[in-house]
Amino acid sequence: MLTIFMGNLLKTPMYFFLNYLSFVDICFSSATAPKTIVDLLAKNKTISYEGCILQLFGVHFFGSTEIFILIVMAYDRYVAICKPLHYMTIMDREKCNKMLLGTWVGGLIHTVIPISLVVQLPFCGPNEIDHYFCDVRPVLKLACTDTHIIGGVVTANSGTVTLGSFVVLLISYTTILVSLRKQSAEGRHKALSTCGAHIAVVIIFFGPCTFTYMRPDVTFAEDKMVAVFYTIITPMLNPMIYTLRNAEVKNAIKNMDQEDLLECQQQIVANNNLNWMILNVVSLTLVNSYLQ
């Protein structure tokens, strides 16, 4: 995110969406990782009912928003590769803002459905979740009533978003790959380099999500391991996948001099913004290591 801001890449639609994908990744992991770390160090692993519902909301809201952002990024690549002469006209800033707003609204609509169903359930114990965070299926197992209908609705909701989005992404990237036959060798190499990173993220993210949400209302012992993969590991891999396969990001990192980095750091410290200070320290460390 620091590289995109300081490298003047934000005006490009691809990096505009990539910047928000990174932001959603941070929020998505933050919904589960801090509590998980605390639980690993604590003897009594507890969470309040309100905290559980909030965690459930965060996982589904940011997870579904990330899915919709990946769809928007696939559309952006389709326009850039298949309609290059009209790219800047089609993907102008106003349309990018509307598409980004649509991803947040879509994520909110998807999240309201399971949350509204869960909060109406009675819970009378034992209130012990066999999971490392509050997800719909582990919470439904604690309810003191029959939840087969609710489980079916949740599966249909999450499954439709996951599988439907995965199919849309497969179709879009298949269309892009087919259209590359008309491109020059240099154009094919550049397009494959960009789309290769996107396809890798799609496979890594949607594989575990499909396993978790595209099945009947049952739980498996492997669910916890799979959940760690798509809530923590995948968001961690996204920046590396996009950076290592993207020459423009690498060049932007190399072109950032130490004075720019220090000036950015001073501005963030002056604003007393703790979150951005933490992000800045981590970013400076990574950038300095990269430049060395």
mmCIF file with all atom_site columns, C-alpha atoms in Angstrom, residues 84-190:
data_model
loop_
_atom_site.group_PDB
_atom_site.id
_atom_site.type_symbol
_atom_site.label_atom_id
_atom_site.label_alt_id
_atom_site.label_comp_id
_atom_site.label_asym_id
_atom_site.label_entity_id
_atom_site.label_seq_id
_atom_site.pdbx_PDB_ins_code
_atom_site.Cartn_x
_atom_site.Cartn_y
_atom_site.Cartn_z
_atom_site.occupancy
_atom_site.B_iso_or_equiv
_atom_site.pdbx_formal_charge
_atom_site.auth_seq_id
_atom_site.auth_comp_id
_atom_site.auth_asym_id
_atom_site.auth_atom_id
_atom_site.pdbx_PDB_model_num
ATOM 1   C CA . PRO A 1 84  ? -6.826  -1.945  -24.774 1.00 0.00 ? 84  PRO A CA 1
ATOM 2   C CA . LEU A 1 85  ? -7.751  1.083   -26.915 1.00 0.00 ? 85  LEU A CA 1
ATOM 3   C CA . HIS A 1 86  ? -10.875 1.755   -24.841 1.00 0.00 ? 86  HIS A CA 1
ATOM 4   C CA . TYR A 1 87  ? -9.338  0.874   -21.474 1.00 0.00 ? 87  TYR A CA 1
ATOM 5   C CA . MET A 1 88  ? -8.994  4.363   -19.994 1.00 0.00 ? 88  MET A CA 1
ATOM 6   C CA . THR A 1 89  ? -12.463 5.306   -21.221 1.00 0.00 ? 89  THR A CA 1
ATOM 7   C CA . ILE A 1 90  ? -14.167 2.235   -19.767 1.00 0.00 ? 90  ILE A CA 1
ATOM 8   C CA . MET A 1 91  ? -12.175 2.080   -16.513 1.00 0.00 ? 91  MET A CA 1
ATOM 9   C CA . ASP A 1 92  ? -12.303 5.737   -15.536 1.00 0.00 ? 92  ASP A CA 1
ATOM 10  C CA . ARG A 1 93  ? -12.077 6.809   -11.899 1.00 0.00 ? 93  ARG A CA 1
ATOM 11  C CA . GLU A 1 94  ? -15.838 7.305   -11.484 1.00 0.00 ? 94  GLU A CA 1
ATOM 12  C CA . LYS A 1 95  ? -16.577 3.771   -12.660 1.00 0.00 ? 95  LYS A CA 1
ATOM 13  C CA . CYS A 1 96  ? -13.797 2.364   -10.478 1.00 0.00 ? 96  CYS A CA 1
ATOM 14  C CA . ASN A 1 97  ? -15.292 4.090   -7.433  1.00 0.00 ? 97  ASN A CA 1
ATOM 15  C CA . LYS A 1 98  ? -18.748 2.723   -8.229  1.00 0.00 ? 98  LYS A CA 1
ATOM 16  C CA . MET A 1 99  ? -17.378 -0.801  -8.684  1.00 0.00 ? 99  MET A CA 1
ATOM 17  C CA . LEU A 1 100 ? -15.484 -0.540  -5.404  1.00 0.00 ? 100 LEU A CA 1
ATOM 18  C CA . LEU A 1 101 ? -18.640 0.649   -3.649  1.00 0.00 ? 101 LEU A CA 1
ATOM 19  C CA . GLY A 1 102 ? -20.466 -2.324  -5.162  1.00 0.00 ? 102 GLY A CA 1
ATOM 20  C CA . THR A 1 103 ? -17.945 -4.738  -3.600  1.00 0.00 ? 103 THR A CA 1
ATOM 21  C CA . TRP A 1 104 ? -18.565 -3.278  -0.118  1.00 0.00 ? 104 TRP A CA 1
ATOM 22  C CA . VAL A 1 105 ? -22.355 -3.292  -0.561  1.00 0.00 ? 105 VAL A CA 1
ATOM 23  C CA . GLY A 1 106 ? -22.265 -6.864  -1.890  1.00 0.00 ? 106 GLY A CA 1
ATOM 24  C CA . GLY A 1 107 ? -20.162 -7.967  1.073   1.00 0.00 ? 107 GLY A CA 1
ATOM 25  C CA . LEU A 1 108 ? -22.577 -6.312  3.498   1.00 0.00 ? 108 LEU A CA 1
ATOM 26  C CA . ILE A 1 109 ? -25.645 -7.929  1.915   1.00 0.00 ? 109 ILE A CA 1
ATOM 27  C CA . HIS A 1 110 ? -24.004 -11.348 2.012   1.00 0.00 ? 110 HIS A CA 1
ATOM 28  C CA . THR A 1 111 ? -23.030 -10.909 5.674   1.00 0.00 ? 111 THR A CA 1
ATOM 29  C CA . VAL A 1 112 ? -26.413 -9.684  6.920   1.00 0.00 ? 112 VAL A CA 1
ATOM 30  C CA . ILE A 1 113 ? -28.072 -13.021 6.025   1.00 0.00 ? 113 ILE A CA 1
ATOM 31  C CA . PRO A 1 114 ? -26.084 -15.387 8.321   1.00 0.00 ? 114 PRO A CA 1
ATOM 32  C CA . ILE A 1 115 ? -25.788 -12.785 11.086  1.00 0.00 ? 115 ILE A CA 1
ATOM 33  C CA . SER A 1 116 ? -29.544 -12.158 11.174  1.00 0.00 ? 116 SER A CA 1
ATOM 34  C CA . LEU A 1 117 ? -30.162 -15.908 11.432  1.00 0.00 ? 117 LEU A CA 1
ATOM 35  C CA . VAL A 1 118 ? -27.563 -16.605 14.126  1.00 0.00 ? 118 VAL A CA 1
ATOM 36  C CA . VAL A 1 119 ? -28.596 -13.801 16.505  1.00 0.00 ? 119 VAL A CA 1
ATOM 37  C CA . GLN A 1 120 ? -32.116 -15.223 16.699  1.00 0.00 ? 120 GLN A CA 1
ATOM 38  C CA . LEU A 1 121 ? -30.966 -18.645 17.932  1.00 0.00 ? 121 LEU A CA 1
ATOM 39  C CA . PRO A 1 122 ? -31.183 -19.677 21.592  1.00 0.00 ? 122 PRO A CA 1
ATOM 40  C CA . PHE A 1 123 ? -27.958 -20.851 23.243  1.00 0.00 ? 123 PHE A CA 1
ATOM 41  C CA . CYS A 1 124 ? -28.125 -22.803 26.499  1.00 0.00 ? 124 CYS A CA 1
ATOM 42  C CA . GLY A 1 125 ? -24.707 -24.504 26.666  1.00 0.00 ? 125 GLY A CA 1
ATOM 43  C CA . PRO A 1 126 ? -22.272 -26.076 26.556  1.00 0.00 ? 126 PRO A CA 1
ATOM 44  C CA . ASN A 1 127 ? -20.895 -22.997 24.784  1.00 0.00 ? 127 ASN A CA 1
ATOM 45  C CA . GLU A 1 128 ? -17.619 -24.439 23.556  1.00 0.00 ? 128 GLU A CA 1
ATOM 46  C CA . ILE A 1 129 ? -16.640 -23.926 19.920  1.00 0.00 ? 129 ILE A CA 1
ATOM 47  C CA . ASP A 1 130 ? -14.428 -26.539 18.286  1.00 0.00 ? 130 ASP A CA 1
ATOM 48  C CA . HIS A 1 131 ? -12.740 -23.951 16.094  1.00 0.00 ? 131 HIS A CA 1
ATOM 49  C CA . TYR A 1 132 ? -10.158 -21.221 16.392  1.00 0.00 ? 132 TYR A CA 1
ATOM 50  C CA . PHE A 1 133 ? -12.660 -18.454 15.522  1.00 0.00 ? 133 PHE A CA 1
ATOM 51  C CA . CYS A 1 134 ? -16.435 -17.971 15.410  1.00 0.00 ? 134 CYS A CA 1
ATOM 52  C CA . ASP A 1 135 ? -17.765 -19.211 12.086  1.00 0.00 ? 135 ASP A CA 1
ATOM 53  C CA . VAL A 1 136 ? -21.351 -20.053 11.194  1.00 0.00 ? 136 VAL A CA 1
ATOM 54  C CA . ARG A 1 137 ? -21.230 -23.841 11.371  1.00 0.00 ? 137 ARG A CA 1
ATOM 55  C CA . PRO A 1 138 ? -19.392 -24.106 14.728  1.00 0.00 ? 138 PRO A CA 1
ATOM 56  C CA . VAL A 1 139 ? -21.819 -21.569 16.220  1.00 0.00 ? 139 VAL A CA 1
ATOM 57  C CA . LEU A 1 140 ? -24.877 -23.387 14.858  1.00 0.00 ? 140 LEU A CA 1
ATOM 58  C CA . LYS A 1 141 ? -23.759 -26.549 16.682  1.00 0.00 ? 141 LYS A CA 1
ATOM 59  C CA . LEU A 1 142 ? -24.184 -24.708 19.986  1.00 0.00 ? 142 LEU A CA 1
ATOM 60  C CA . ALA A 1 143 ? -27.809 -23.733 19.408  1.00 0.00 ? 143 ALA A CA 1
ATOM 61  C CA . CYS A 1 144 ? -30.527 -25.368 21.532  1.00 0.00 ? 144 CYS A CA 1
ATOM 62  C CA . THR A 1 145 ? -32.831 -25.913 18.565  1.00 0.00 ? 145 THR A CA 1
ATOM 63  C CA . ASP A 1 146 ? -32.880 -27.618 15.186  1.00 0.00 ? 146 ASP A CA 1
ATOM 64  C CA . THR A 1 147 ? -30.685 -25.697 12.752  1.00 0.00 ? 147 THR A CA 1
ATOM 65  C CA . HIS A 1 148 ? -30.935 -27.795 9.589   1.00 0.00 ? 148 HIS A CA 1
ATOM 66  C CA . ILE A 1 149 ? -33.001 -25.192 7.745   1.00 0.00 ? 149 ILE A CA 1
ATOM 67  C CA . ILE A 1 150 ? -30.739 -22.345 8.843   1.00 0.00 ? 150 ILE A CA 1
ATOM 68  C CA . GLY A 1 151 ? -27.693 -24.422 7.916   1.00 0.00 ? 151 GLY A CA 1
ATOM 69  C CA . GLY A 1 152 ? -29.157 -24.986 4.464   1.00 0.00 ? 152 GLY A CA 1
ATOM 70  C CA . VAL A 1 153 ? -29.790 -21.260 3.994   1.00 0.00 ? 153 VAL A CA 1
ATOM 71  C CA . VAL A 1 154 ? -26.249 -20.428 5.117   1.00 0.00 ? 154 VAL A CA 1
ATOM 72  C CA . THR A 1 155 ? -24.791 -23.054 2.779   1.00 0.00 ? 155 THR A CA 1
ATOM 73  C CA . ALA A 1 156 ? -26.855 -21.737 -0.118  1.00 0.00 ? 156 ALA A CA 1
ATOM 74  C CA . ASN A 1 157 ? -25.828 -18.156 0.637   1.00 0.00 ? 157 ASN A CA 1
ATOM 75  C CA . SER A 1 158 ? -22.100 -18.760 1.127   1.00 0.00 ? 158 SER A CA 1
ATOM 76  C CA . GLY A 1 159 ? -21.985 -21.465 -1.524  1.00 0.00 ? 159 GLY A CA 1
ATOM 77  C CA . THR A 1 160 ? -23.627 -19.257 -4.125  1.00 0.00 ? 160 THR A CA 1
ATOM 78  C CA . VAL A 1 161 ? -21.169 -16.430 -3.482  1.00 0.00 ? 161 VAL A CA 1
ATOM 79  C CA . THR A 1 162 ? -18.144 -18.737 -3.437  1.00 0.00 ? 162 THR A CA 1
ATOM 80  C CA . LEU A 1 163 ? -18.970 -21.069 -6.318  1.00 0.00 ? 163 LEU A CA 1
ATOM 81  C CA . GLY A 1 164 ? -20.693 -18.411 -8.412  1.00 0.00 ? 164 GLY A CA 1
ATOM 82  C CA . SER A 1 165 ? -17.754 -16.044 -8.105  1.00 0.00 ? 165 SER A CA 1
ATOM 83  C CA . PHE A 1 166 ? -15.289 -18.842 -8.850  1.00 0.00 ? 166 PHE A CA 1
ATOM 84  C CA . VAL A 1 167 ? -17.173 -19.753 -12.044 1.00 0.00 ? 167 VAL A CA 1
ATOM 85  C CA . VAL A 1 168 ? -17.292 -16.106 -13.130 1.00 0.00 ? 168 VAL A CA 1
ATOM 86  C CA . LEU A 1 169 ? -13.547 -15.784 -12.564 1.00 0.00 ? 169 LEU A CA 1
ATOM 87  C CA . LEU A 1 170 ? -12.823 -18.981 -14.491 1.00 0.00 ? 170 LEU A CA 1
ATOM 88  C CA . ILE A 1 171 ? -14.897 -17.757 -17.446 1.00 0.00 ? 171 ILE A CA 1
ATOM 89  C CA . SER A 1 172 ? -13.267 -14.330 -17.433 1.00 0.00 ? 172 SER A CA 1
ATOM 90  C CA . TYR A 1 173 ? -9.705  -15.663 -17.321 1.00 0.00 ? 173 TYR A CA 1
ATOM 91  C CA . THR A 1 174 ? -10.495 -18.315 -19.928 1.00 0.00 ? 174 THR A CA 1
ATOM 92  C CA . THR A 1 175 ? -11.760 -15.545 -22.208 1.00 0.00 ? 175 THR A CA 1
ATOM 93  C CA . ILE A 1 176 ? -8.585  -13.565 -21.567 1.00 0.00 ? 176 ILE A CA 1
ATOM 94  C CA . LEU A 1 177 ? -6.314  -16.531 -22.283 1.00 0.00 ? 177 LEU A CA 1
ATOM 95  C CA . VAL A 1 178 ? -8.175  -17.322 -25.516 1.00 0.00 ? 178 VAL A CA 1
ATOM 96  C CA . SER A 1 179 ? -7.872  -13.720 -26.665 1.00 0.00 ? 179 SER A CA 1
ATOM 97  C CA . LEU A 1 180 ? -4.092  -13.826 -26.163 1.00 0.00 ? 180 LEU A CA 1
ATOM 98  C CA . ARG A 1 181 ? -3.726  -15.842 -29.365 1.00 0.00 ? 181 ARG A CA 1
ATOM 99  C CA . LYS A 1 182 ? -4.225  -12.588 -31.271 1.00 0.00 ? 182 LYS A CA 1
ATOM 100 C CA . GLN A 1 183 ? -1.576  -10.745 -29.271 1.00 0.00 ? 183 GLN A CA 1
ATOM 101 C CA . SER A 1 184 ? 2.105   -10.399 -30.063 1.00 0.00 ? 184 SER A CA 1
ATOM 102 C CA . ALA A 1 185 ? 4.691   -12.472 -28.182 1.00 0.00 ? 185 ALA A CA 1
ATOM 103 C CA . GLU A 1 186 ? 5.575   -9.485  -25.990 1.00 0.00 ? 186 GLU A CA 1
ATOM 104 C CA . GLY A 1 187 ? 1.904   -8.733  -25.323 1.00 0.00 ? 187 GLY A CA 1
ATOM 105 C CA . ARG A 1 188 ? 1.216   -12.366 -24.396 1.00 0.00 ? 188 ARG A CA 1
ATOM 106 C CA . HIS A 1 189 ? 4.154   -12.433 -21.995 1.00 0.00 ? 189 HIS A CA 1
ATOM 107 C CA . LYS A 1 190 ? 3.048   -9.227  -20.253 1.00 0.00 ? 190 LYS A CA 1
#
